[in-house]
Amino acid sequence: MMLALNGDEAVAYAVKQSNVDVIAAFPITPQTIIVEKLSEYVANGELKAYYACAESEHSAISMIVGASAAGARTFTATSANGLALMHEILYIVSSLRLPVVMAIVNRALSGPINIHTDHGDSMAERDACWIQIYCEDAQEAYDTVIQAFRIGENHKVLLPVMVMLDGFLISHTTQNVDVLEDEKVSNFVKHRIPAEIEVFGKKVPLTLNPENEVPLTFGPLDLWDYYFEHKRQQEDAMEKSREVIRKVHDEYAKISGRSYGNGFIETYNMDSAEYAFICLSSTAGTVKSLIDKLISKGDDKLGLVRIRTFRPFPYEELPKALEGVKGVAVLDRSGAFGAMGGPVYNEVRSALYDSDVHPFINGYIYGLGGRDMTMEMLKSIYDDLVETVKSGKPKRKIEFVGVRE
Amino acid sequence: MSWINLRELAKKRSLFTSGHRLCAGCAAGIIGRLVMHSVPDPKHVVVVHATGCWEVAGTIFPYTAWAVPWIHNAFENAAATASGVELAFKALKDKGVVKKVPDIIVFGGDGGTVDIGLQSLSGAIERGHNFLYVLYDNNAYMNTGIQRSGATPRYAWTTTSQVGKVIPGKLEARKPIANIIAAHGNAYVATASPAYWRDLMEKARKGIEYKGPAFIHAISPCCRGWRFPPNMTIRVAKLAVETCAFPLWEYDPETREYKLSPPSLAIAKNPKLKKPIEEYLKLQGRFAHLFKPEKREDLIARIQEDVDKEWNQLLELCGIT
Amino acid sequence: MSEDLAKPGWKQIPIAGVPFKKATEYHTGDWRTFKPVIDQSKCTKCLTCWIFCPDDSIVWDGNTVQVDYRYCKGCGICAEMCPVKAITMVKEE
C-alpha cells in the first residue's frame, strides 16, 4: 500500500507494525514527528504498547534498558545532543546484550547549536557496539526499522541496532512509501523471544522475569579478570551479526520485493566505473542523479558505493566492489578534528590496505550543519578525483567541500 | 496486629545474601535485609540498584549476593531503569507472558539519589510509576572514598570538604530530599532509621503496597566515612533520631498530610527527650574538629540551629505547634 | 596475572555479564579479627542480633541463636546491641 509519508512518519509506521511493547523517548528536532506519531498511535489504540515520556534522553534510554532487560521489545528515537546525552548508557545497552532498536534522525551536534543534518552524532557512537544502518530515504528507513528488530533479537546477535536517516532531508520530506500489510510485518517480526543462558546449572531466559527458574543479576561490577572476556563476546556477536543482517535483508526482500544491495553496501553503475564515490545516506540520491546526468552526456566512468551498514563495517564487500577502480572519493558528513580524514574515509582506507585493490583515495568532508551538497559540488569532487588519478599523486589531505574560505 | 512475627521471620535467610562485601558494620547491609524481609512475595520482586558501594559490594563478578532478579544500570538512572522495568512487566502481563507485575524496589545512595540521580527520580515520580525507592543515605560519596554530597551535613569532614585552618568542613546544609520528593504530591514518602527496625519494615511494606511511587529516606551510618567503630552503627542511627538530626515521619499522598512516626512523636510530645546534637556529633570522627584542639561552641551551636529549624518546620508540617 | 589466565575464557562464561556464582560461595569470615561468642545460658532469644546483623550471619532455627562464622565479619553490632550482654567479642587466634 502506497502512503505519502515523511521519513519520521515512515519510522513510526514501521514501529507501529512491529509488536513493540515499550517506547520511551524525549522529543528533539528533527526526531519529533516520530514520537508524536507514536503517541498518537498509542492514544488511538492502534499501537498496544506503553509509551513513556522521559524527562531526558538519558532517562529515555535508561528506561529502555530496564524494559528490555525485563524481556520487552523496545524502541526509542533521538538526534544529536539527545544521542550524546545517551552516550554513557549506549555502552551499557550493548554490554547487557539488549536488542534495543533506536532511530537516529541525524543532526549536527552542538555547538554552536544547529538543528540540521550531518552524521557527527551517530559517528561519535560508532564504537558503542551498536549495529549501525544508514538509510537513503524514507522507504529504506521504514524497511530497515522492521529488519532491525529481527537482527538485534536474533540469538546469535543480541545487540542493539541504530537506524539512521538524515534530518529534514529525509525526516521531514514526504515521499511515497510502500508499506506492507500489518499482518505481513507482524509475521515477519513476530514477538521477542528472549535468549536462554546457562547459569547455576539451569537454562534460563536472559531476562529479569522473577518467574524464571533462577533469578539473574544484570550489571555487576566486572573487574580486570572478566571485563575483557565480556568485551570479546560482544565482538564475537558483532561478527556473527553479518550473516544475520544479510539473511534478514534477503528474507525481507522476499516479502516486500525491496532490497538494498546486499544489505551492507549498495552499488550504482559500478560495472563500467573507473571512479567511485563512497557515501552514506541521502547524499547517495544526489550522487545517483549526477551519475545519470554524466551517462546521458556519454560519461559512464563514475559509479557509487553506498555504505548502508557501517557497523559491522563491510570490510570484505568493499574491496570487491571497488575492483578495477582507479580513484575513490570518500564523502564524510562529519568532521574528525586532527585525524587523517573522516570516519568513513579511515575505515575505507583501512579495509583496502590488505586487499589487492589500491585505488587513489581522496577524502572530502561536506554538509556539516545541514550545508547543501549540490550536483555542482559533486561534479567538482569528480573533477578533482580524476585530476588526482591523472597526476598520479595521492592527496592524503582532507578537502572541505562547500565551506567558504 | 503487625505482620511482623520476628520468631518466624528470623528463620528465613535474606534475599540479599551473606557473602556480600560491604564493610563490617555497614548499615546498608542491615537496611537491605530489613527491606527485603518486608517484601510480601519473595517470588515476585525485582531489585534495581544505582551505582554505589552497596551495588558494587553485592555483585563482584562472578559472584552475586542477590537471590532475586536484580539490575544495575548506571549511577544517575536507577529510577528511570525501574520505570522501564515496570512498563515492561505491564506490557508482558497484558500479553500473558508473565502472570503478574512484580514489586519493584530501588536502592540508591545519597550520591545517586540526592545529587546525580535527582532528575531521573523526579521524572519517574512525576510519571507515577509503581515502585519503592529506598535511599540509603550515608551522607557522602562513600564508594569513591568519602567525598561530599548534597546530603552531607554542615561542618562534616569529607575528602572534598576538608577541614583546614580556613574552612571547618562542609559549609553548607544538606538538601531536604524527602521533602523534595513529598512536594511532588503523588508519592508515599517516609524517613527511617535501621535502629527503629520495625518502623522501617512497616514503612517498607507500606511503600511496596502503595499503588504508585514510594520513597523511603533511610539514614545509613557509615563507620568508615563517619569515623566511628563498626559496632556503633545502630547506636549512631538511634542518636540521629533522638537528637532530631534525622526525625522519623511519613507523608501520605492521599490526604497530603505529614505525620510524625512514634519515636519522633514521643519527642514532639515531650521536648525534654530531645537530646542535644552534641551527643550525636561527638561519636563521629568526621566532626572531631568541633571538639579538638578546642571545642568550637559556635559551630556546634550553628548545627543545633539547623536541627532546630528543620525540626520546628517539620512540627509545623505535621500540624504540631 | 597467571591466576587470571587460569580463569574461564570468553567462550565458557555466560553472556551479558551475568554472574555465575553465588556470593555465599565467598566466605567473608576471613575478614574477622574479633569473633562474637554467644553465651547460650544468657541468651533470651530476643533476636536483636539477628535484626541488626549486616551480613545475615545470625542463624535462628527456632530453638537457638548461632553465628554463621563463614560470613561474620566481626563488626560487633550484635554484642553492642544485645540487651542482656550475652555476646562477647573474642580476639581470633
PDB file of N, CA and C in Angstrom, chain B residues 28-77:
ATOM      1  N   ALA B  28      24.031  -0.282  55.404  1.00  0.00           N
ATOM      2  CA  ALA B  28      23.313  -0.638  54.175  1.00  0.00           C
ATOM      3  C   ALA B  28      22.920  -2.117  54.188  1.00  0.00           C
ATOM      4  N   GLY B  29      23.817  -2.946  54.735  1.00  0.00           N
ATOM      5  CA  GLY B  29      23.514  -4.374  54.816  1.00  0.00           C
ATOM      6  C   GLY B  29      22.292  -4.627  55.698  1.00  0.00           C
ATOM      7  N   ILE B  30      22.181  -3.840  56.760  1.00  0.00           N
ATOM      8  CA  ILE B  30      21.047  -4.002  57.688  1.00  0.00           C
ATOM      9  C   ILE B  30      19.762  -3.505  57.010  1.00  0.00           C
ATOM     10  N   ILE B  31      19.862  -2.319  56.406  1.00  0.00           N
ATOM     11  CA  ILE B  31      18.689  -1.748  55.725  1.00  0.00           C
ATOM     12  C   ILE B  31      18.226  -2.702  54.616  1.00  0.00           C
ATOM     13  N   GLY B  32      19.191  -3.222  53.876  1.00  0.00           N
ATOM     14  CA  GLY B  32      18.864  -4.128  52.774  1.00  0.00           C
ATOM     15  C   GLY B  32      18.133  -5.363  53.255  1.00  0.00           C
ATOM     16  N   ARG B  33      18.633  -5.945  54.329  1.00  0.00           N
ATOM     17  CA  ARG B  33      17.973  -7.144  54.860  1.00  0.00           C
ATOM     18  C   ARG B  33      16.580  -6.812  55.344  1.00  0.00           C
ATOM     19  N   LEU B  34      16.440  -5.719  56.074  1.00  0.00           N
ATOM     20  CA  LEU B  34      15.128  -5.359  56.621  1.00  0.00           C
ATOM     21  C   LEU B  34      14.122  -5.090  55.502  1.00  0.00           C
ATOM     22  N   VAL B  35      14.551  -4.368  54.477  1.00  0.00           N
ATOM     23  CA  VAL B  35      13.636  -4.068  53.364  1.00  0.00           C
ATOM     24  C   VAL B  35      13.266  -5.356  52.622  1.00  0.00           C
ATOM     25  N   MET B  36      14.271  -6.188  52.359  1.00  0.00           N
ATOM     26  CA  MET B  36      13.989  -7.410  51.596  1.00  0.00           C
ATOM     27  C   MET B  36      13.112  -8.383  52.402  1.00  0.00           C
ATOM     28  N   HIS B  37      13.224  -8.328  53.740  1.00  0.00           N
ATOM     29  CA  HIS B  37      12.333  -9.157  54.568  1.00  0.00           C
ATOM     30  C   HIS B  37      10.912  -8.581  54.611  1.00  0.00           C
ATOM     31  N   SER B  38      10.745  -7.369  54.096  1.00  0.00           N
ATOM     32  CA  SER B  38       9.412  -6.745  54.087  1.00  0.00           C
ATOM     33  C   SER B  38       8.646  -7.041  52.805  1.00  0.00           C
ATOM     34  N   VAL B  39       9.295  -7.689  51.859  1.00  0.00           N
ATOM     35  CA  VAL B  39       8.655  -7.989  50.577  1.00  0.00           C
ATOM     36  C   VAL B  39       7.539  -9.007  50.795  1.00  0.00           C
ATOM     37  N   PRO B  40       6.315  -8.687  50.364  1.00  0.00           N
ATOM     38  CA  PRO B  40       5.208  -9.607  50.612  1.00  0.00           C
ATOM     39  C   PRO B  40       5.369 -10.947  49.900  1.00  0.00           C
ATOM     40  N   ASP B  41       5.901 -10.913  48.674  1.00  0.00           N
ATOM     41  CA  ASP B  41       6.041 -12.154  47.921  1.00  0.00           C
ATOM     42  C   ASP B  41       7.447 -12.237  47.327  1.00  0.00           C
ATOM     43  N   PRO B  42       8.332 -12.970  47.998  1.00  0.00           N
ATOM     44  CA  PRO B  42       9.735 -13.029  47.547  1.00  0.00           C
ATOM     45  C   PRO B  42       9.894 -13.597  46.139  1.00  0.00           C
ATOM     46  N   LYS B  43       8.840 -14.229  45.633  1.00  0.00           N
ATOM     47  CA  LYS B  43       8.916 -14.797  44.287  1.00  0.00           C
ATOM     48  C   LYS B  43       8.556 -13.759  43.219  1.00  0.00           C
ATOM     49  N   HIS B  44       8.060 -12.612  43.658  1.00  0.00           N
ATOM     50  CA  HIS B  44       7.652 -11.604  42.683  1.00  0.00           C
ATOM     51  C   HIS B  44       8.214 -10.242  43.026  1.00  0.00           C
ATOM     52  N   VAL B  45       9.515 -10.148  42.940  1.00  0.00           N
ATOM     53  CA  VAL B  45      10.162  -8.870  43.223  1.00  0.00           C
ATOM     54  C   VAL B  45      11.382  -8.733  42.316  1.00  0.00           C
ATOM     55  N   VAL B  46      11.615  -7.486  41.888  1.00  0.00           N
ATOM     56  CA  VAL B  46      12.798  -7.167  41.097  1.00  0.00           C
ATOM     57  C   VAL B  46      13.502  -6.012  41.801  1.00  0.00           C
ATOM     58  N   VAL B  47      14.808  -6.096  41.929  1.00  0.00           N
ATOM     59  CA  VAL B  47      15.563  -5.020  42.574  1.00  0.00           C
ATOM     60  C   VAL B  47      16.392  -4.269  41.531  1.00  0.00           C
ATOM     61  N   VAL B  48      16.338  -2.954  41.632  1.00  0.00           N
ATOM     62  CA  VAL B  48      17.115  -2.075  40.754  1.00  0.00           C
ATOM     63  C   VAL B  48      18.080  -1.302  41.641  1.00  0.00           C
ATOM     64  N   HIS B  49      19.320  -1.189  41.212  1.00  0.00           N
ATOM     65  CA  HIS B  49      20.313  -0.545  42.069  1.00  0.00           C
ATOM     66  C   HIS B  49      21.046   0.568  41.330  1.00  0.00           C
ATOM     67  N   ALA B  50      21.198   1.696  41.979  1.00  0.00           N
ATOM     68  CA  ALA B  50      22.065   2.752  41.447  1.00  0.00           C
ATOM     69  C   ALA B  50      23.510   2.376  41.757  1.00  0.00           C
ATOM     70  N   THR B  51      24.439   2.870  40.972  1.00  0.00           N
ATOM     71  CA  THR B  51      25.850   2.640  41.281  1.00  0.00           C
ATOM     72  C   THR B  51      26.146   3.172  42.681  1.00  0.00           C
ATOM     73  N   GLY B  52      26.998   2.472  43.391  1.00  0.00           N
ATOM     74  CA  GLY B  52      27.345   2.896  44.743  1.00  0.00           C
ATOM     75  C   GLY B  52      28.044   1.755  45.451  1.00  0.00           C
ATOM     76  N   CYS B  53      28.468   1.992  46.705  1.00  0.00           N
ATOM     77  CA  CYS B  53      29.245   0.942  47.382  1.00  0.00           C
ATOM     78  C   CYS B  53      28.433  -0.332  47.549  1.00  0.00           C
ATOM     79  N   TRP B  54      27.155  -0.165  47.859  1.00  0.00           N
ATOM     80  CA  TRP B  54      26.329  -1.350  48.077  1.00  0.00           C
ATOM     81  C   TRP B  54      26.145  -2.127  46.770  1.00  0.00           C
ATOM     82  N   GLU B  55      25.914  -1.406  45.690  1.00  0.00           N
ATOM     83  CA  GLU B  55      25.753  -2.049  44.376  1.00  0.00           C
ATOM     84  C   GLU B  55      26.987  -2.867  44.045  1.00  0.00           C
ATOM     85  N   VAL B  56      28.146  -2.262  44.271  1.00  0.00           N
ATOM     86  CA  VAL B  56      29.411  -2.907  43.974  1.00  0.00           C
ATOM     87  C   VAL B  56      29.628  -4.116  44.894  1.00  0.00           C
ATOM     88  N   ALA B  57      29.411  -3.895  46.185  1.00  0.00           N
ATOM     89  CA  ALA B  57      29.729  -4.926  47.175  1.00  0.00           C
ATOM     90  C   ALA B  57      28.859  -6.174  47.024  1.00  0.00           C
ATOM     91  N   GLY B  58      27.702  -6.015  46.427  1.00  0.00           N
ATOM     92  CA  GLY B  58      26.788  -7.154  46.288  1.00  0.00           C
ATOM     93  C   GLY B  58      27.042  -8.002  45.059  1.00  0.00           C
ATOM     94  N   THR B  59      27.764  -7.439  44.086  1.00  0.00           N
ATOM     95  CA  THR B  59      27.866  -8.141  42.803  1.00  0.00           C
ATOM     96  C   THR B  59      29.271  -8.029  42.209  1.00  0.00           C
ATOM     97  N   ILE B  60      30.255  -8.501  42.941  1.00  0.00           N
ATOM     98  CA  ILE B  60      31.598  -8.503  42.355  1.00  0.00           C
ATOM     99  C   ILE B  60      31.712  -9.757  41.488  1.00  0.00           C
ATOM    100  N   PHE B  61      31.780  -9.554  40.186  1.00  0.00           N
ATOM    101  CA  PHE B  61      31.774 -10.664  39.239  1.00  0.00           C
ATOM    102  C   PHE B  61      32.896 -11.652  39.561  1.00  0.00           C
ATOM    103  N   PRO B  62      32.660 -12.943  39.498  1.00  0.00           N
ATOM    104  CA  PRO B  62      31.450 -13.638  39.022  1.00  0.00           C
ATOM    105  C   PRO B  62      30.405 -13.934  40.103  1.00  0.00           C
ATOM    106  N   TYR B  63      30.474 -13.230  41.247  1.00  0.00           N
ATOM    107  CA  TYR B  63      29.544 -13.520  42.348  1.00  0.00           C
ATOM    108  C   TYR B  63      28.347 -12.571  42.364  1.00  0.00           C
ATOM    109  N   THR B  64      27.225 -13.067  42.872  1.00  0.00           N
ATOM    110  CA  THR B  64      26.098 -12.190  43.146  1.00  0.00           C
ATOM    111  C   THR B  64      25.496 -12.539  44.500  1.00  0.00           C
ATOM    112  N   ALA B  65      25.182 -11.500  45.274  1.00  0.00           N
ATOM    113  CA  ALA B  65      24.563 -11.705  46.583  1.00  0.00           C
ATOM    114  C   ALA B  65      23.045 -11.520  46.504  1.00  0.00           C
ATOM    115  N   TRP B  66      22.536 -11.476  45.269  1.00  0.00           N
ATOM    116  CA  TRP B  66      21.090 -11.236  45.123  1.00  0.00           C
ATOM    117  C   TRP B  66      20.358 -12.513  44.739  1.00  0.00           C
ATOM    118  N   ALA B  67      19.424 -12.892  45.590  1.00  0.00           N
ATOM    119  CA  ALA B  67      18.628 -14.102  45.347  1.00  0.00           C
ATOM    120  C   ALA B  67      17.321 -13.751  44.649  1.00  0.00           C
ATOM    121  N   VAL B  68      17.254 -12.546  44.097  1.00  0.00           N
ATOM    122  CA  VAL B  68      16.089 -12.106  43.308  1.00  0.00           C
ATOM    123  C   VAL B  68      16.634 -11.464  42.031  1.00  0.00           C
ATOM    124  N   PRO B  69      15.796 -11.329  40.990  1.00  0.00           N
ATOM    125  CA  PRO B  69      16.267 -10.633  39.787  1.00  0.00           C
ATOM    126  C   PRO B  69      16.714  -9.218  40.149  1.00  0.00           C
ATOM    127  N   TRP B  70      17.835  -8.836  39.614  1.00  0.00           N
ATOM    128  CA  TRP B  70      18.476  -7.587  40.040  1.00  0.00           C
ATOM    129  C   TRP B  70      19.135  -6.931  38.843  1.00  0.00           C
ATOM    130  N   ILE B  71      19.018  -5.618  38.765  1.00  0.00           N
ATOM    131  CA  ILE B  71      19.694  -4.913  37.674  1.00  0.00           C
ATOM    132  C   ILE B  71      20.332  -3.618  38.159  1.00  0.00           C
ATOM    133  N   HIS B  72      21.551  -3.431  37.724  1.00  0.00           N
ATOM    134  CA  HIS B  72      22.237  -2.146  37.917  1.00  0.00           C
ATOM    135  C   HIS B  72      22.520  -1.593  36.534  1.00  0.00           C
ATOM    136  N   ASN B  73      22.140  -0.335  36.317  1.00  0.00           N
ATOM    137  CA  ASN B  73      22.352   0.294  35.015  1.00  0.00           C
ATOM    138  C   ASN B  73      23.504   1.281  35.141  1.00  0.00           C
ATOM    139  N   ALA B  74      23.262   2.431  35.759  1.00  0.00           N
ATOM    140  CA  ALA B  74      24.348   3.398  35.977  1.00  0.00           C
ATOM    141  C   ALA B  74      24.097   4.138  37.280  1.00  0.00           C
ATOM    142  N   PHE B  75      24.814   5.223  37.467  1.00  0.00           N
ATOM    143  CA  PHE B  75      24.770   5.955  38.738  1.00  0.00           C
ATOM    144  C   PHE B  75      23.470   6.758  38.893  1.00  0.00           C
ATOM    145  N   GLU B  76      23.136   7.490  37.825  1.00  0.00           N
ATOM    146  CA  GLU B  76      22.114   8.522  37.928  1.00  0.00           C
ATOM    147  C   GLU B  76      20.745   8.122  37.395  1.00  0.00           C
ATOM    148  N   ASN B  77      20.548   6.845  37.100  1.00  0.00           N
ATOM    149  CA  ASN B  77      19.329   6.493  36.380  1.00  0.00           C
ATOM    150  C   ASN B  77      18.574   5.307  36.958  1.00  0.00           C
TER     151      ASN B  77
END
